[in-house]
XYZ file of C-alpha atoms in Angstrom:
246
model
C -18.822 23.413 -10.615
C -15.648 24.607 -8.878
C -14.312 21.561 -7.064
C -10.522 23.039 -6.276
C -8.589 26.313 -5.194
C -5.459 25.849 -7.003
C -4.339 25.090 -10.895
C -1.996 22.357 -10.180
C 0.611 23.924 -13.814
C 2.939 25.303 -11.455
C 3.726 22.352 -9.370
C 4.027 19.867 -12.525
C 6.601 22.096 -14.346
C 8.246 22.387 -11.233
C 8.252 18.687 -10.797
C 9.727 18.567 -14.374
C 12.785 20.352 -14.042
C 14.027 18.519 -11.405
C 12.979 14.817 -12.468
C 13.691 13.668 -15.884
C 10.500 11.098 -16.182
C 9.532 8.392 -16.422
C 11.419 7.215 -13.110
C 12.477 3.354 -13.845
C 14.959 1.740 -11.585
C 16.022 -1.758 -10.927
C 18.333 -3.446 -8.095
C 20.583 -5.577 -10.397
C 21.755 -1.904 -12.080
C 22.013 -1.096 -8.044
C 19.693 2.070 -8.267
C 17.438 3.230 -6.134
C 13.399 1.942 -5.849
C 11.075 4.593 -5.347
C 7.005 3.927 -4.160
C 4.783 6.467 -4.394
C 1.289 6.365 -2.525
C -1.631 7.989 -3.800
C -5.726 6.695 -2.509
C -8.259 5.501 -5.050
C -11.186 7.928 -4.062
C -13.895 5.360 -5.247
C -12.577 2.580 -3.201
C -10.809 4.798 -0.231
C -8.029 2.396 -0.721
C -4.008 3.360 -0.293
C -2.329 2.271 -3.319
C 1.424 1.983 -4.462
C 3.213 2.683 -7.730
C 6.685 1.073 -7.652
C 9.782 2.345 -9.979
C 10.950 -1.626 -9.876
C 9.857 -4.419 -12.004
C 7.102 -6.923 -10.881
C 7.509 -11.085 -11.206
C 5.945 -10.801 -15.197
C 9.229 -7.951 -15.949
C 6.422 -5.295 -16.399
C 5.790 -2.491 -13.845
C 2.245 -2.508 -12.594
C 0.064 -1.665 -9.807
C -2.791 -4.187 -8.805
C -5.476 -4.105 -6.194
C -8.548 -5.384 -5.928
C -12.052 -3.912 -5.801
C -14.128 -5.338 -2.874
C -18.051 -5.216 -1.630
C -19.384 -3.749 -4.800
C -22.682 -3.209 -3.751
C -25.581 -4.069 -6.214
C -29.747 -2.928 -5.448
C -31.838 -5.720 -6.603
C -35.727 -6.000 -5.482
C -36.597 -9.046 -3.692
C -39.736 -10.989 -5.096
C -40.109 -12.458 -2.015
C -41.166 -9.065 0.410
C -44.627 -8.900 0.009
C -43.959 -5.138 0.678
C -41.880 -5.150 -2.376
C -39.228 -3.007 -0.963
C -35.803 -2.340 -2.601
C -33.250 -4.452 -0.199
C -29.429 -4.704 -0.627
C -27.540 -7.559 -1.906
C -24.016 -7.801 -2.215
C -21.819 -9.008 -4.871
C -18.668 -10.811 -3.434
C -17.296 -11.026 -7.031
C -13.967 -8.874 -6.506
C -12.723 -7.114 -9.832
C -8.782 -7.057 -10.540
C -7.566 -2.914 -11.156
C -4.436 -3.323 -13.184
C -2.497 -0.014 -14.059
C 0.517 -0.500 -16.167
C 2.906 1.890 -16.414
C 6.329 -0.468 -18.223
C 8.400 2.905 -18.933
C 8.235 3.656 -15.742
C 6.475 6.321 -13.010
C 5.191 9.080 -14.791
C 4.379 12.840 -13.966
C 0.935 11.282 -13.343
C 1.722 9.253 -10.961
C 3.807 12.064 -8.903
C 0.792 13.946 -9.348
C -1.636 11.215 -7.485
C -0.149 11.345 -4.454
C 0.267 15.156 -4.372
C -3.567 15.996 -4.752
C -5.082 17.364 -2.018
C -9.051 17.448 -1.767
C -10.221 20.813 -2.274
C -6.453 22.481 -3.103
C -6.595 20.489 -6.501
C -8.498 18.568 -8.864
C -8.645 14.716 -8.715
C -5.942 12.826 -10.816
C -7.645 10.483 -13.369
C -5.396 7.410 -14.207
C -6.707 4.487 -16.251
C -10.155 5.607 -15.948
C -9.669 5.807 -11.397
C -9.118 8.771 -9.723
C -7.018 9.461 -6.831
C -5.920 11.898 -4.024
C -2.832 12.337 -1.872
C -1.714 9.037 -0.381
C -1.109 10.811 3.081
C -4.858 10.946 3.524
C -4.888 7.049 4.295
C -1.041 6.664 4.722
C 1.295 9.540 5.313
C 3.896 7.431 6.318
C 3.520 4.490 4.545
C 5.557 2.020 6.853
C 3.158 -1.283 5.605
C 3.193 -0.287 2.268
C 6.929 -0.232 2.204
C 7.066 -3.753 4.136
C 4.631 -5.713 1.633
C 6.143 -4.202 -1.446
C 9.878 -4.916 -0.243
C 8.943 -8.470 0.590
C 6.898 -9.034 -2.655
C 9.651 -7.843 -4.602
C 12.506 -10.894 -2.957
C 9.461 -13.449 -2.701
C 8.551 -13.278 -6.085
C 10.631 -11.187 -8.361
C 13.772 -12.600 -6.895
C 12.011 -16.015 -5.944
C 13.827 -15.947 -2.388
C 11.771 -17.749 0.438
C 12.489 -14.423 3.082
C 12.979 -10.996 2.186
C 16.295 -9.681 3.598
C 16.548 -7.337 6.235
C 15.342 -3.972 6.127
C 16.491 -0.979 8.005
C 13.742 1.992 7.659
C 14.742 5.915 8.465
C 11.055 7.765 8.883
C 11.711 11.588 8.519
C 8.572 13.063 10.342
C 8.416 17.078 9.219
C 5.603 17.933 11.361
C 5.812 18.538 15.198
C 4.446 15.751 16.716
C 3.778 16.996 19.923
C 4.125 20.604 21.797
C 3.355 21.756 25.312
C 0.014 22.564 26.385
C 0.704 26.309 27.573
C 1.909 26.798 23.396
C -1.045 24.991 22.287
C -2.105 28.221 19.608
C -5.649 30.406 19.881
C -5.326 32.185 17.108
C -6.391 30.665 13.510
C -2.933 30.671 11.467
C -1.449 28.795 14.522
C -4.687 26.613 14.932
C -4.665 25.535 10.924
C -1.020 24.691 11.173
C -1.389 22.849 14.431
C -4.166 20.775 12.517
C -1.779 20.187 9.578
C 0.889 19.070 12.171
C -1.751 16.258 13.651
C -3.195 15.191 10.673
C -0.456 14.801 8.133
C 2.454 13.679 10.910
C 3.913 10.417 11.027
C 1.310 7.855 11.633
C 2.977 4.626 12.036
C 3.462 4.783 15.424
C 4.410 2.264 18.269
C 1.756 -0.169 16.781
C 2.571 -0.718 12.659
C 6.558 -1.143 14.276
C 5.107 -3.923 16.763
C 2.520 -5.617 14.477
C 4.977 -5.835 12.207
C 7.636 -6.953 14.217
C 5.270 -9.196 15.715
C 4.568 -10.670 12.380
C 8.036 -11.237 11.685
C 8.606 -12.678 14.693
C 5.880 -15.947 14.174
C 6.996 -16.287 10.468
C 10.580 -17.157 12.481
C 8.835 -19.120 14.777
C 6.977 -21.478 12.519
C 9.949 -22.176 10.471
C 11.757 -23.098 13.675
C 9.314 -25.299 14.445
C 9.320 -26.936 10.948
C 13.125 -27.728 10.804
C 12.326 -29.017 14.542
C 9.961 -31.660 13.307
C 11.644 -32.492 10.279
C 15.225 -33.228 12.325
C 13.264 -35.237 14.990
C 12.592 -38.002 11.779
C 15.215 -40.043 11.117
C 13.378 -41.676 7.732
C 14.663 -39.634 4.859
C 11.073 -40.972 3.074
C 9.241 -39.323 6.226
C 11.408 -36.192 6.466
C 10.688 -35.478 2.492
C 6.853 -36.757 3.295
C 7.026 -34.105 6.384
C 8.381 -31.512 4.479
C 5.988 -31.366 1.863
C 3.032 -31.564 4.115
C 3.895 -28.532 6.208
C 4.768 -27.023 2.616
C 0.826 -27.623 1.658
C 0.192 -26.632 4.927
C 1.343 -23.413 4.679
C 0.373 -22.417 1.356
C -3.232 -23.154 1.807
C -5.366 -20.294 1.509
């Protein structure tokens, strides 16, 4: 069964002679991090492989697999139909990868359905990351904070300044809107694979950022209101539980 249009041979030696894999970087050698997105088909998930180490000094990606959905037969319909039951139980995907990214992983996130086959790695299979993600504003965000938080053990991640290059025209006047089918597929490609993190990723995250500041404000508030150093340290680790409860 033919599932793709295109041998993907070209593109990996291509790929080859201008990377020299596997890609492993780290920020105390001040070099570069580079995440890659690619989408577990299975799950329709966006994942990340990152070039940096994780907290254990192993690079890694995890995610989780949710809602697995079992059939079971209930006893208890006299009609004895088949009725759904669902299985909360959520399975931990770990892909290791310690040299570093691989060809493999390059080749994940630049497999598009129906141009070329899937990418198999460690038994999943995945597509091009842009599918989910194209510009993958909240997967740079979580990564860049779990890396301080728990790599570097730092309470805040520092500052981040983010550039987002978007190659496709977002927009284009109505009288130039194309009727023809060259100019219709490419207008397609334009919408569907331009930057999608808009207004609202920028503001949620902001947003985010912005009660994360808040609370602790409001913790250091409370704390320098007590003038017991026995209450302050009783204070402090309360609102410590406090916020690390699930």
């Amino acid at each position: 069964m033919i599932t793709s249009c295109y041998d993907n041979t070209p593109l990996q030696k291509t790929l080859k002679s201008f990377a020299d894999f596997p890609l492993s970087t780290s920020f105390k050698e001040n070099q570069p991090r580079l995440l890659i997105t690619s989408v577990d088909i299975a799950e329709g998930k966006t994942i990340t492989f990152d070039s940096y180490e994780k907290a254990a000094g192993i690079r890694k990606t995890e995610y989780y697999l949710e809602n697995n959905i079992n059939l079971t037969r209930d006893k208890r319909n006299r009609k004895n139909k088949t009725t759904r039951s669902v299985d909360r139980k959520d399975k931990l995907i770990t892909l290791r990868y310690d040299k570093g990214i691989e060809l493999e992983h390059v080749m994940a996130s630049a497999t598009l359905p129906g141009f070329y086959d899937p990418k198999e790695i460690g038994k999943r299979k995945f597509w091009d990351g842009g599918m989910l993600s194209n510009t993958p504003l909240r997967e740079l965000l979580q990564s860049h904070r779990d890396y301080w938080v728990n790599v570097e053990g730092r309470e805040k991640a520092p500052d981040l300044d983010v550039y987002i290059v978007n190659v496709h025209t977002p927009t284009m006047p109505v009288k130039a809107i194309p009727d023809y089918y060259d100019g219709v597929k490419e207008r397609t490609n334009d919408i569907i694979f331009g930057d999608k993190s808009s207004r609202y990723d920028q503001y949620t995250a902001t947003l985010i950022t912005d009660y994360i500041d808040f609370i602790d404000h409001l913790k250091k508030l409370a704390i320098s209101y007590n003038k017991d150093n026995k209450e302050k340290i009783s204070l402090n680790m309360n609102l410590e539980n406090l916020v690390q409860k699930e």
